[in-house]
C-alpha cells in the first residue's frame, strides 16, 4: 500500500502541479527574495514622510538633525532583525510561520499583549488614512496655487480651502473601497514606487537647483535660532515635533519571502539594504532642503512654496503625491475593513444585512457582488476619516503625532520584548539591561515627540481659518 501510494503520488501530474504552487505550509508558494523585499521596504518607507524632513532638520540643526536620522535608522534596523527571527516559531528557521504581526505577538508573548498590539496597529492605520487625506488635499491645493502664482505673480496670496479637495479625495476613496481585493492588485506597488520616487527626486533636484542658483541659506548647528526665528518654548516644542516627523518616516513592513534561503536571513539582508538606501535618501532630502531654505524651511517642501518655478514641475510633483496617496490610502484601510467585516460576520452570522450579497451586472466588468454592510461601513469610514482630516488639516503636526504614537510600540517595544521572551534572556543580565534601556529610552523620546505634536496641533487650531476664499484675481 505504501509503495503504491508513493508511486501514485510521484506520477500524479495534478499533484506535481499543486506542489509547484504550494509552499511547505500548504499556502501559495512564496516567490519573494531579499531583492524584492528590499524594494518593498524602500517603496514603503520613501513616502510622504520625506516631505517634512527639511523642516525637521531646520528645527534640530546640523548636529542633532542628522544624528536623529541616523539613530532612528539604527534602531529600526536593529529591532527589525530581532523581528525577523520571530517570523517562524519556536525555531526561526524550521518553526511554524506567523503570517501577521499579531500572530507573532500571540506566539511569542500572548495574553494582553496581543490586544495591545492590535490597538497600536489599527490605531496607526486609522491615523495614517487621516494623514493621507490631509496630505493629498494639500498637494492638490498646491497645484491650484502654483498655477495662480504663475499667472498673477508670487506676491498674490492665492488662498484656498482644503475642504472641497478633501471631499473629492473622499469620493474617490468611497468608490475604490468597494473594489474587492483591491490590496492584491499587482500594479499598486509599482505605481506607488514610481510616484514616491518621482516626487522625492523632484524635491531633491529642485533643492539642489535652488542652492546652486541662490546659494545656501543661513543655517546653524542648532537649527532655528531662539529670539530670531522662534521663541524659547517654540524651539523646544518644534524640536520634539521634528523627532515625531522622523519617526513617521521610518515605518515599513516585511515582504513574503520564499523558504530557501531561510526567511529570517533574507529579511535581515533586505532590512540592511532597505534601511541603508532610505537613510541615504532621507539625508539627501533633509540636508539639501535645509541648505535650500535654511531655518525658514517649510513644513512640506513641495507645498510650502519655497519653489515657484518651473511651475509645471512643481505641479507634476504634487500630482504624483496625490496619485500615490490615493492608492496608499487603500493599502492602509483595507486591513481595517477586513478586520471589522470578519468580526461582524463571526459575531452575527445569521444577519442578512451583513452576510448576503447581490449580483449586479456592470458593463465592461461583469457581475459585481454588492454587500450592503460593506457598502455602508466602508463609506462611513471614509466619510469619518475625511471629517477628522477637515478638523485637523495640519500636515506636520499630524505626521509627528502618528510617528510618535506608533514608532515605540510597533518598532521597538514588541520586537524587543518578543526577542527577550523567545531567547529566554536572564533577568538583570547585561543583554537584558541593555535591551530594557533601549525600550525605555525610546519610550521617553516617543513621549516627548507625542507631547510636542499635540501642542503643535493645539497651536495650529488656535490660528486656523477653515474657509479662506481663493484669491487669484
CSV table of C-alpha atoms in Angstrom, one decimal:
chain,number,residue,atom,x,y,z
A,1,UNK,CA,0.0,0.0,0.0
A,2,UNK,CA,2.8,2.4,0.9
A,3,UNK,CA,4.7,1.6,-2.3
A,4,UNK,CA,1.5,2.1,-4.4
A,5,UNK,CA,0.7,5.3,-2.7
A,6,UNK,CA,4.2,6.6,-3.3
A,7,UNK,CA,4.0,5.5,-6.9
A,8,UNK,CA,0.7,7.3,-7.5
A,9,UNK,CA,1.9,10.5,-5.8
A,10,UNK,CA,5.1,10.6,-7.9
A,11,UNK,CA,3.2,10.1,-11.1
A,12,UNK,CA,0.2,12.3,-10.4
A,13,UNK,CA,0.6,15.3,-12.7
A,14,UNK,CA,-2.0,17.3,-10.8
A,15,UNK,CA,-0.2,16.6,-7.5
A,16,UNK,CA,3.0,17.8,-9.0
A,17,UNK,CA,1.3,21.0,-10.2
A,18,UNK,CA,-0.1,21.5,-6.8
A,19,UNK,CA,3.3,21.0,-5.2
A,20,UNK,CA,4.8,23.5,-7.6
A,21,UNK,CA,2.3,26.2,-6.5
A,22,UNK,CA,2.2,25.4,-2.7
A,23,UNK,CA,4.8,26.1,-0.1
A,24,UNK,CA,5.6,23.8,2.8
A,25,UNK,CA,2.7,25.1,4.9
A,26,UNK,CA,0.1,24.4,2.1
A,27,UNK,CA,-0.3,28.1,1.2
A,28,UNK,CA,0.6,29.7,-2.1
A,29,UNK,CA,4.3,29.4,-2.8
A,30,UNK,CA,6.4,32.4,-1.7
A,31,UNK,CA,8.4,33.9,-4.5
A,32,UNK,CA,9.9,36.9,-2.7
A,33,UNK,CA,13.7,37.2,-2.3
A,34,UNK,CA,15.9,39.7,-0.4
A,35,UNK,CA,15.9,41.8,-3.5
A,36,UNK,CA,12.1,42.1,-3.8
A,37,UNK,CA,11.9,42.6,0.0
A,38,UNK,CA,14.4,45.4,-0.2
A,39,UNK,CA,12.4,47.0,-3.0
A,40,UNK,CA,9.2,46.6,-0.9
A,41,UNK,CA,10.9,48.3,2.1
A,42,UNK,CA,12.2,51.2,0.1
A,43,UNK,CA,8.8,51.7,-1.6
A,44,UNK,CA,7.0,51.6,1.7
A,45,UNK,CA,9.4,53.9,3.6
A,46,UNK,CA,10.1,56.6,0.9
A,47,UNK,CA,6.7,58.2,1.1
A,48,UNK,CA,5.0,61.3,2.3
A,49,UNK,CA,7.2,61.4,5.4
A,50,UNK,CA,10.1,62.5,3.3
A,51,UNK,CA,8.3,65.9,2.6
A,52,UNK,CA,8.8,67.1,6.2
A,53,UNK,CA,12.5,66.2,6.7
A,54,UNK,CA,13.9,69.6,5.6
A,55,UNK,CA,11.7,71.2,8.2
A,56,UNK,CA,12.7,68.6,10.9
A,57,UNK,CA,16.4,69.3,10.3
A,58,UNK,CA,15.8,73.0,10.4
A,59,UNK,CA,14.3,72.6,13.9
A,60,UNK,CA,17.2,70.4,15.1
A,61,UNK,CA,20.2,71.8,13.3
A,62,UNK,CA,23.3,70.3,11.6
A,63,UNK,CA,24.3,68.4,14.8
A,64,UNK,CA,21.1,66.9,16.1
A,65,UNK,CA,19.2,66.6,12.8
A,66,UNK,CA,21.4,64.0,11.0
A,67,UNK,CA,22.1,62.4,14.4
A,68,UNK,CA,18.4,61.8,15.0
A,69,UNK,CA,18.0,60.4,11.4
A,70,UNK,CA,20.9,58.0,12.0
A,71,UNK,CA,19.7,57.0,15.4
A,72,UNK,CA,16.2,56.1,14.1
A,73,UNK,CA,17.8,54.3,11.2
A,74,UNK,CA,20.0,52.1,13.5
A,75,UNK,CA,17.1,51.4,15.9
A,76,UNK,CA,14.8,50.5,13.1
A,77,UNK,CA,17.4,48.1,11.6
A,78,UNK,CA,18.3,46.5,14.9
A,79,UNK,CA,14.7,45.9,16.0
A,80,UNK,CA,13.7,44.6,12.5
A,81,UNK,CA,16.5,42.0,12.7
A,82,UNK,CA,15.0,40.9,16.0
A,83,UNK,CA,11.6,40.7,14.5
A,84,UNK,CA,12.9,38.7,11.5
A,85,UNK,CA,13.7,35.8,13.9
A,86,UNK,CA,10.1,35.8,15.1
A,87,UNK,CA,8.6,35.1,11.7
A,88,UNK,CA,8.8,31.3,12.5
A,89,UNK,CA,8.3,29.9,16.0
A,90,UNK,CA,9.6,28.4,18.1
A,91,UNK,CA,12.6,27.8,15.7
A,92,UNK,CA,13.5,30.8,13.5
A,93,UNK,CA,14.3,28.5,10.5
A,94,UNK,CA,12.0,25.5,10.7
A,95,UNK,CA,9.3,26.6,13.1
A,96,UNK,CA,5.6,27.4,12.2
A,97,UNK,CA,5.1,30.6,10.2
A,98,UNK,CA,3.4,33.5,11.8
A,99,UNK,CA,1.5,35.3,9.0
A,100,UNK,CA,0.7,38.7,10.7
A,101,UNK,CA,2.3,40.9,13.3
A,102,UNK,CA,-0.4,40.0,15.8
A,103,UNK,CA,0.3,36.3,15.1
A,104,UNK,CA,3.9,36.9,16.0
A,105,UNK,CA,3.0,38.6,19.2
A,106,UNK,CA,0.5,35.9,20.1
A,107,UNK,CA,3.1,33.2,19.6
A,108,UNK,CA,5.9,35.0,21.5
A,109,UNK,CA,4.1,36.9,24.2
A,110,UNK,CA,0.4,36.0,24.2
A,111,UNK,CA,-2.2,37.4,26.7
A,112,UNK,CA,-3.0,41.1,26.8
A,113,UNK,CA,0.0,41.9,24.6
A,114,UNK,CA,-2.0,40.7,21.6
A,115,UNK,CA,-4.8,43.2,22.3
A,116,UNK,CA,-2.3,46.0,22.9
A,117,UNK,CA,-0.6,45.2,19.6
A,118,UNK,CA,-3.9,45.2,17.7
A,119,UNK,CA,-4.8,48.5,19.3
A,120,UNK,CA,-1.4,50.0,18.3
A,121,UNK,CA,-1.6,48.6,14.8
A,122,UNK,CA,-5.1,49.6,13.9
A,123,UNK,CA,-4.8,52.9,15.6
A,124,UNK,CA,-1.7,53.6,13.4
A,125,UNK,CA,-3.6,52.5,10.3
A,126,UNK,CA,-6.5,54.9,11.1
A,127,UNK,CA,-4.1,57.7,11.8
A,128,UNK,CA,-2.3,57.2,8.5
A,129,UNK,CA,-5.5,57.2,6.5
A,130,UNK,CA,-6.5,60.5,8.1
A,131,UNK,CA,-2.9,61.8,7.5
A,132,UNK,CA,-3.0,60.8,3.8
A,133,UNK,CA,-6.3,62.6,3.3
A,134,UNK,CA,-4.7,65.8,4.7
A,135,UNK,CA,-1.5,65.4,2.6
A,136,UNK,CA,-3.3,64.6,-0.7
A,137,UNK,CA,-5.6,67.6,-0.3
A,138,UNK,CA,-2.7,69.9,0.5
A,139,UNK,CA,-0.9,68.7,-2.7
A,140,UNK,CA,-4.0,69.2,-4.8
A,141,UNK,CA,-4.4,72.7,-3.4
A,142,UNK,CA,-0.7,73.3,-4.1
A,143,UNK,CA,-1.3,72.6,-7.8
A,144,UNK,CA,-4.0,75.2,-7.9
A,145,UNK,CA,-1.9,77.8,-6.0
A,146,UNK,CA,1.1,77.1,-8.2
A,147,UNK,CA,-0.9,78.0,-11.3
A,148,UNK,CA,-2.2,81.1,-9.5
A,149,UNK,CA,1.3,82.3,-8.6
A,150,UNK,CA,2.5,81.6,-12.2
A,151,UNK,CA,-0.3,83.7,-13.7
A,152,UNK,CA,-0.5,86.6,-11.1
A,153,UNK,CA,2.9,86.7,-9.5
A,154,UNK,CA,4.4,85.5,-6.3
A,155,UNK,CA,3.1,88.5,-4.3
A,156,UNK,CA,-0.5,87.3,-4.6
A,157,UNK,CA,-1.6,85.2,-1.6
A,158,UNK,CA,-3.8,82.7,-3.6
A,159,UNK,CA,-5.6,81.3,-0.6
A,160,UNK,CA,-7.9,78.4,-1.0
A,161,UNK,CA,-9.7,75.9,1.3
A,162,UNK,CA,-8.6,72.3,1.5
A,163,UNK,CA,-12.1,71.1,2.3
A,164,UNK,CA,-13.5,70.8,-1.2
A,165,UNK,CA,-10.5,68.8,-2.3
A,166,UNK,CA,-10.7,66.6,0.8
A,167,UNK,CA,-14.3,65.9,-0.3
A,168,UNK,CA,-13.2,65.0,-3.8
A,169,UNK,CA,-10.5,62.7,-2.3
A,170,UNK,CA,-13.1,61.0,-0.1
A,171,UNK,CA,-15.4,60.5,-3.0
A,172,UNK,CA,-12.6,58.7,-4.9
A,173,UNK,CA,-11.9,56.6,-1.9
A,174,UNK,CA,-15.5,55.6,-1.4
A,175,UNK,CA,-15.6,54.2,-4.9
A,176,UNK,CA,-12.2,52.4,-4.6
A,177,UNK,CA,-13.1,51.0,-1.2
A,178,UNK,CA,-15.8,48.9,-2.9
A,179,UNK,CA,-13.4,47.1,-5.2
A,180,UNK,CA,-12.9,43.5,-3.9
A,181,UNK,CA,-9.3,42.5,-3.2
A,182,UNK,CA,-8.0,46.0,-4.1
A,183,UNK,CA,-5.0,45.4,-1.9
A,184,UNK,CA,-4.0,42.5,-4.1
A,185,UNK,CA,-3.7,44.4,-7.3
A,186,UNK,CA,-0.2,43.9,-8.5
A,187,UNK,CA,0.1,47.3,-10.2
A,188,UNK,CA,-0.5,49.2,-6.9
A,189,UNK,CA,3.0,48.7,-5.5
A,190,UNK,CA,4.6,49.6,-8.9
A,191,UNK,CA,2.5,52.8,-9.1
A,192,UNK,CA,3.3,53.8,-5.5
A,193,UNK,CA,7.0,53.2,-6.1
A,194,UNK,CA,7.1,55.3,-9.3
A,195,UNK,CA,5.1,58.1,-7.7
A,196,UNK,CA,7.1,58.3,-4.4
A,197,UNK,CA,10.5,58.2,-6.2
A,198,UNK,CA,9.3,60.8,-8.7
A,199,UNK,CA,8.2,63.5,-6.2
A,200,UNK,CA,11.0,62.8,-3.8
A,201,UNK,CA,13.6,63.0,-6.6
A,202,UNK,CA,12.0,66.2,-7.9
A,203,UNK,CA,12.2,67.7,-4.4
A,204,UNK,CA,15.9,66.9,-4.2
A,205,UNK,CA,16.5,68.2,-7.7
A,206,UNK,CA,14.7,71.5,-7.0
A,207,UNK,CA,16.6,71.9,-3.7
A,208,UNK,CA,20.0,71.4,-5.5
A,209,UNK,CA,19.0,73.9,-8.2
A,210,UNK,CA,17.9,76.4,-5.6
A,211,UNK,CA,21.2,76.0,-3.7
A,212,UNK,CA,23.2,76.4,-7.0
A,213,UNK,CA,21.2,79.4,-8.2
A,214,UNK,CA,20.7,81.4,-4.9
A,215,UNK,CA,23.4,79.9,-2.8
A,216,UNK,CA,22.9,78.2,0.6
A,217,UNK,CA,20.5,79.9,3.0
A,218,UNK,CA,21.5,80.7,6.6
A,219,UNK,CA,21.9,77.6,8.6
A,220,UNK,CA,23.2,76.9,12.1
A,221,UNK,CA,24.5,74.0,14.1
A,222,UNK,CA,21.4,74.1,16.4
A,223,UNK,CA,18.8,74.9,13.8
A,224,UNK,CA,16.2,77.7,14.3
A,225,UNK,CA,17.5,80.5,16.5
A,226,UNK,CA,15.7,81.5,19.7
A,227,UNK,CA,14.7,85.1,19.6
A,228,UNK,CA,15.2,85.4,15.8
A,229,UNK,CA,13.1,82.6,14.3
A,230,UNK,CA,11.2,81.2,17.3
A,231,UNK,CA,10.7,81.8,21.0
A,232,UNK,CA,12.4,79.5,23.6
A,233,UNK,CA,9.2,77.5,24.2
A,234,UNK,CA,8.5,77.2,20.4
A,235,UNK,CA,12.1,75.9,19.9
A,236,UNK,CA,11.5,73.1,22.4
A,237,UNK,CA,8.1,72.1,21.1
A,238,UNK,CA,9.2,72.1,17.5
A,239,UNK,CA,12.3,70.0,18.3
A,240,UNK,CA,10.0,67.4,19.9
A,241,UNK,CA,7.6,67.5,16.9
A,242,UNK,CA,10.5,67.1,14.5
A,243,UNK,CA,11.5,63.9,16.2
A,244,UNK,CA,8.0,62.6,15.6
A,245,UNK,CA,8.2,63.5,11.9
A,246,UNK,CA,11.4,61.5,11.7
A,247,UNK,CA,9.8,58.6,13.5
A,248,UNK,CA,6.9,58.7,10.9
A,249,UNK,CA,9.4,58.5,8.1
A,250,UNK,CA,10.7,55.2,9.4
A,251,UNK,CA,7.8,52.8,9.2
A,252,UNK,CA,7.6,49.7,7.0
A,253,UNK,CA,6.6,46.0,6.9
A,254,UNK,CA,8.4,42.9,5.6
A,255,UNK,CA,7.6,41.1,2.4
A,256,UNK,CA,6.6,37.5,1.7
A,257,UNK,CA,9.8,35.5,1.1
A,258,UNK,CA,10.4,32.0,-0.2
A,259,UNK,CA,11.7,29.4,2.2
A,260,UNK,CA,15.2,29.0,0.8
A,261,UNK,CA,17.4,30.6,1.9
A,262,UNK,CA,15.8,30.8,5.4
A,263,UNK,CA,13.4,33.8,5.6
A,264,UNK,CA,15.0,35.3,8.6
A,265,UNK,CA,18.3,35.6,6.9
A,266,UNK,CA,16.7,37.1,3.7
A,267,UNK,CA,14.7,39.5,5.9
A,268,UNK,CA,17.8,40.7,7.7
A,269,UNK,CA,19.7,41.3,4.4
A,270,UNK,CA,16.7,43.1,2.9
A,271,UNK,CA,16.4,45.2,6.0
A,272,UNK,CA,20.0,46.2,5.8
A,273,UNK,CA,19.7,47.2,2.1
A,274,UNK,CA,16.3,48.9,2.5
A,275,UNK,CA,17.1,50.9,5.6
A,276,UNK,CA,20.6,52.0,4.3
A,277,UNK,CA,19.1,53.1,1.0
A,278,UNK,CA,16.3,55.1,2.5
A,279,UNK,CA,18.5,56.7,5.1
A,280,UNK,CA,20.9,58.0,2.4
A,281,UNK,CA,17.8,59.2,0.5
A,282,UNK,CA,16.4,60.9,3.6
A,283,UNK,CA,19.7,62.6,4.4
A,284,UNK,CA,19.8,64.0,0.9
A,285,UNK,CA,16.2,65.3,1.2
A,286,UNK,CA,16.7,66.8,4.6
A,287,UNK,CA,20.2,68.2,4.0
A,288,UNK,CA,19.5,69.7,0.6
A,289,UNK,CA,16.1,71.0,1.7
A,290,UNK,CA,17.8,72.7,4.7
A,291,UNK,CA,20.5,74.2,2.6
A,292,UNK,CA,17.9,75.5,0.1
A,293,UNK,CA,15.6,77.1,2.7
A,294,UNK,CA,17.7,77.4,5.8
A,295,UNK,CA,15.9,78.0,9.1
A,296,UNK,CA,12.8,79.0,7.1
A,297,UNK,CA,12.3,75.6,5.6
A,298,UNK,CA,8.6,74.9,5.1
A,299,UNK,CA,6.8,72.0,6.8
A,300,UNK,CA,6.2,70.4,3.4
A,301,UNK,CA,8.9,71.4,1.0
A,302,UNK,CA,6.8,70.8,-2.1
A,303,UNK,CA,3.6,72.5,-1.0
A,304,UNK,CA,5.2,75.3,1.2
A,305,UNK,CA,6.1,77.3,-1.9
A,306,UNK,CA,9.8,77.6,-1.4
A,307,UNK,CA,9.7,76.5,-5.1
A,308,UNK,CA,7.7,78.6,-7.6
A,309,UNK,CA,9.3,77.7,-10.9
A,310,UNK,CA,9.3,75.7,-13.0
A,311,UNK,CA,5.6,75.7,-12.0
A,312,UNK,CA,4.8,72.7,-14.2
A,313,UNK,CA,7.4,70.6,-12.5
A,314,UNK,CA,6.1,71.6,-9.0
A,315,UNK,CA,2.6,70.8,-10.3
A,316,UNK,CA,3.7,67.4,-11.5
A,317,UNK,CA,5.4,66.6,-8.2
A,318,UNK,CA,2.3,67.4,-6.3
A,319,UNK,CA,0.1,65.4,-8.7
A,320,UNK,CA,2.5,62.4,-8.1
A,321,UNK,CA,1.9,62.8,-4.3
A,322,UNK,CA,-1.9,62.9,-4.8
A,323,UNK,CA,-1.9,59.8,-7.1
A,324,UNK,CA,0.5,57.9,-4.7
A,325,UNK,CA,-1.7,58.7,-1.7
A,326,UNK,CA,-4.9,57.7,-3.5
A,327,UNK,CA,-3.5,54.1,-3.8
A,328,UNK,CA,-1.7,54.2,-0.5
A,329,UNK,CA,-4.9,55.1,1.4
A,330,UNK,CA,-6.4,51.8,0.2
A,331,UNK,CA,-3.3,49.8,1.3
A,332,UNK,CA,-3.7,51.1,4.8
A,333,UNK,CA,-7.5,51.0,5.1
A,334,UNK,CA,-8.1,47.5,3.6
A,335,UNK,CA,-6.8,45.7,6.8
A,336,UNK,CA,-9.2,47.8,8.9
A,337,UNK,CA,-12.1,46.9,6.5
A,338,UNK,CA,-11.2,43.2,6.6
A,339,UNK,CA,-10.9,43.1,10.4
A,340,UNK,CA,-14.2,44.7,11.1
A,341,UNK,CA,-16.1,42.7,8.4
A,342,UNK,CA,-14.6,39.4,9.6
A,343,UNK,CA,-15.5,40.2,13.2
A,344,UNK,CA,-19.1,41.2,12.3
A,345,UNK,CA,-19.5,38.1,10.2
A,346,UNK,CA,-18.4,35.9,13.1
A,347,UNK,CA,-20.5,37.9,15.6
A,348,UNK,CA,-23.7,37.9,13.6
A,349,UNK,CA,-23.5,35.0,11.1
A,350,UNK,CA,-27.3,35.0,10.6
A,351,UNK,CA,-27.7,38.7,9.8
A,352,UNK,CA,-28.6,39.0,6.1
A,353,UNK,CA,-27.6,42.7,6.1
A,354,UNK,CA,-24.0,41.6,7.0
A,355,UNK,CA,-23.6,38.3,5.1
A,356,UNK,CA,-25.8,38.5,2.0
A,357,UNK,CA,-24.5,39.7,-1.4
A,358,UNK,CA,-26.4,40.7,-4.5
A,359,UNK,CA,-25.0,40.4,-8.0
A,360,UNK,CA,-25.2,43.4,-10.3
A,361,UNK,CA,-24.1,43.4,-14.0
A,362,UNK,CA,-21.6,46.1,-14.6
A,363,UNK,CA,-20.7,47.0,-18.2
A,364,UNK,CA,-17.1,46.1,-19.1
A,365,UNK,CA,-16.6,44.4,-15.8
A,366,UNK,CA,-19.1,41.6,-15.4
A,367,UNK,CA,-21.0,40.6,-12.3
A,368,UNK,CA,-20.2,42.8,-9.2
A,369,UNK,CA,-21.3,41.4,-5.9
A,370,UNK,CA,-22.7,44.1,-3.6
A,371,UNK,CA,-22.7,43.6,0.1
A,372,UNK,CA,-25.0,46.1,2.0
A,373,UNK,CA,-22.9,46.1,5.1
A,374,UNK,CA,-19.6,46.5,3.2
A,375,UNK,CA,-21.1,49.4,1.2
A,376,UNK,CA,-22.4,51.3,4.3
A,377,UNK,CA,-19.5,50.5,6.6
A,378,UNK,CA,-16.7,51.4,4.2
A,379,UNK,CA,-18.5,54.5,3.0
A,380,UNK,CA,-19.0,55.6,6.6
A,381,UNK,CA,-15.3,55.0,7.5
A,382,UNK,CA,-14.1,57.2,4.6
A,383,UNK,CA,-16.5,60.0,5.5
A,384,UNK,CA,-15.5,60.0,9.1
A,385,UNK,CA,-11.8,60.0,8.3
A,386,UNK,CA,-12.4,62.9,5.9
A,387,UNK,CA,-14.3,64.9,8.5
A,388,UNK,CA,-11.4,64.4,11.0
A,389,UNK,CA,-9.0,65.5,8.3
A,390,UNK,CA,-11.0,68.7,7.9
A,391,UNK,CA,-10.9,69.3,11.6
A,392,UNK,CA,-7.1,68.8,11.8
A,393,UNK,CA,-5.7,69.7,8.4
A,394,UNK,CA,-2.2,70.2,9.6
A,395,UNK,CA,0.4,68.1,7.8
A,396,UNK,CA,3.4,68.5,10.1
A,397,UNK,CA,1.5,68.2,13.4
A,398,UNK,CA,-0.4,65.1,12.3
A,399,UNK,CA,2.6,63.4,10.8
A,400,UNK,CA,4.5,63.9,14.1
A,401,UNK,CA,1.6,62.6,16.1
A,402,UNK,CA,1.3,59.4,14.1
A,403,UNK,CA,5.0,58.8,14.1
A,404,UNK,CA,5.3,59.4,17.9
A,405,UNK,CA,2.3,57.2,18.7
A,406,UNK,CA,3.2,54.2,16.5
A,407,UNK,CA,7.0,54.0,16.5
A,408,UNK,CA,7.6,52.9,20.0
A,409,UNK,CA,5.1,50.1,20.4
A,410,UNK,CA,5.4,48.6,16.9
A,411,UNK,CA,9.1,49.3,16.0
A,412,UNK,CA,10.7,49.0,19.5
A,413,UNK,CA,8.7,47.5,22.3
A,414,UNK,CA,7.1,44.4,20.8
A,415,UNK,CA,10.2,43.3,18.7
A,416,UNK,CA,12.5,43.6,21.7
A,417,UNK,CA,10.1,42.0,24.2
A,418,UNK,CA,9.5,39.1,21.8
A,419,UNK,CA,13.2,38.6,21.4
A,420,UNK,CA,13.7,38.6,25.2
A,421,UNK,CA,10.8,36.0,25.6
A,422,UNK,CA,11.9,33.8,22.8
A,423,UNK,CA,15.6,33.6,23.7
A,424,UNK,CA,14.8,33.4,27.5
A,425,UNK,CA,17.4,36.1,28.4
A,426,UNK,CA,18.2,36.0,32.1
A,427,UNK,CA,16.8,39.0,34.0
A,428,UNK,CA,19.3,41.6,35.0
A,429,UNK,CA,22.0,40.2,32.7
A,430,UNK,CA,24.0,42.7,30.6
A,431,UNK,CA,21.9,42.0,27.5
A,432,UNK,CA,18.6,42.2,29.4
A,433,UNK,CA,19.6,45.6,30.9
A,434,UNK,CA,20.8,47.0,27.6
A,435,UNK,CA,17.5,46.0,25.8
A,436,UNK,CA,15.4,47.4,28.6
A,437,UNK,CA,17.4,50.7,28.4
A,438,UNK,CA,16.7,50.8,24.7
A,439,UNK,CA,13.0,50.2,25.3
A,440,UNK,CA,12.6,52.9,27.9
A,441,UNK,CA,14.9,55.4,26.2
A,442,UNK,CA,12.8,55.1,23.0
A,443,UNK,CA,9.6,55.4,25.1
A,444,UNK,CA,10.8,58.7,26.6
A,445,UNK,CA,11.8,60.1,23.1
A,446,UNK,CA,8.4,59.0,21.6
A,447,UNK,CA,6.6,60.5,24.6
A,448,UNK,CA,8.2,63.9,24.2
A,449,UNK,CA,7.6,63.8,20.4
A,450,UNK,CA,3.9,63.0,21.1
A,451,UNK,CA,3.6,65.9,23.5
A,452,UNK,CA,5.3,68.2,21.0
A,453,UNK,CA,2.9,67.1,18.2
A,454,UNK,CA,-0.2,67.5,20.4
A,455,UNK,CA,1.0,71.0,21.4
A,456,UNK,CA,1.6,71.8,17.7
A,457,UNK,CA,-2.0,70.7,16.9
A,458,UNK,CA,-3.4,72.9,19.6
A,459,UNK,CA,-1.4,75.9,18.4
A,460,UNK,CA,-2.4,75.3,14.8
A,461,UNK,CA,-6.1,75.0,15.8
A,462,UNK,CA,-5.9,78.4,17.5
A,463,UNK,CA,-4.7,80.1,14.4
A,464,UNK,CA,-6.6,78.1,11.8
A,465,UNK,CA,-9.0,79.8,9.4
A,466,UNK,CA,-11.0,76.9,7.9
A,467,UNK,CA,-12.7,78.7,5.0
A,468,UNK,CA,-10.4,81.1,3.1
A,469,UNK,CA,-11.5,82.4,-0.3
A,470,UNK,CA,-9.3,81.7,-3.3
A,471,UNK,CA,-7.5,85.0,-4.1
A,472,UNK,CA,-6.5,84.5,-7.7
A,473,UNK,CA,-7.7,87.8,-9.2
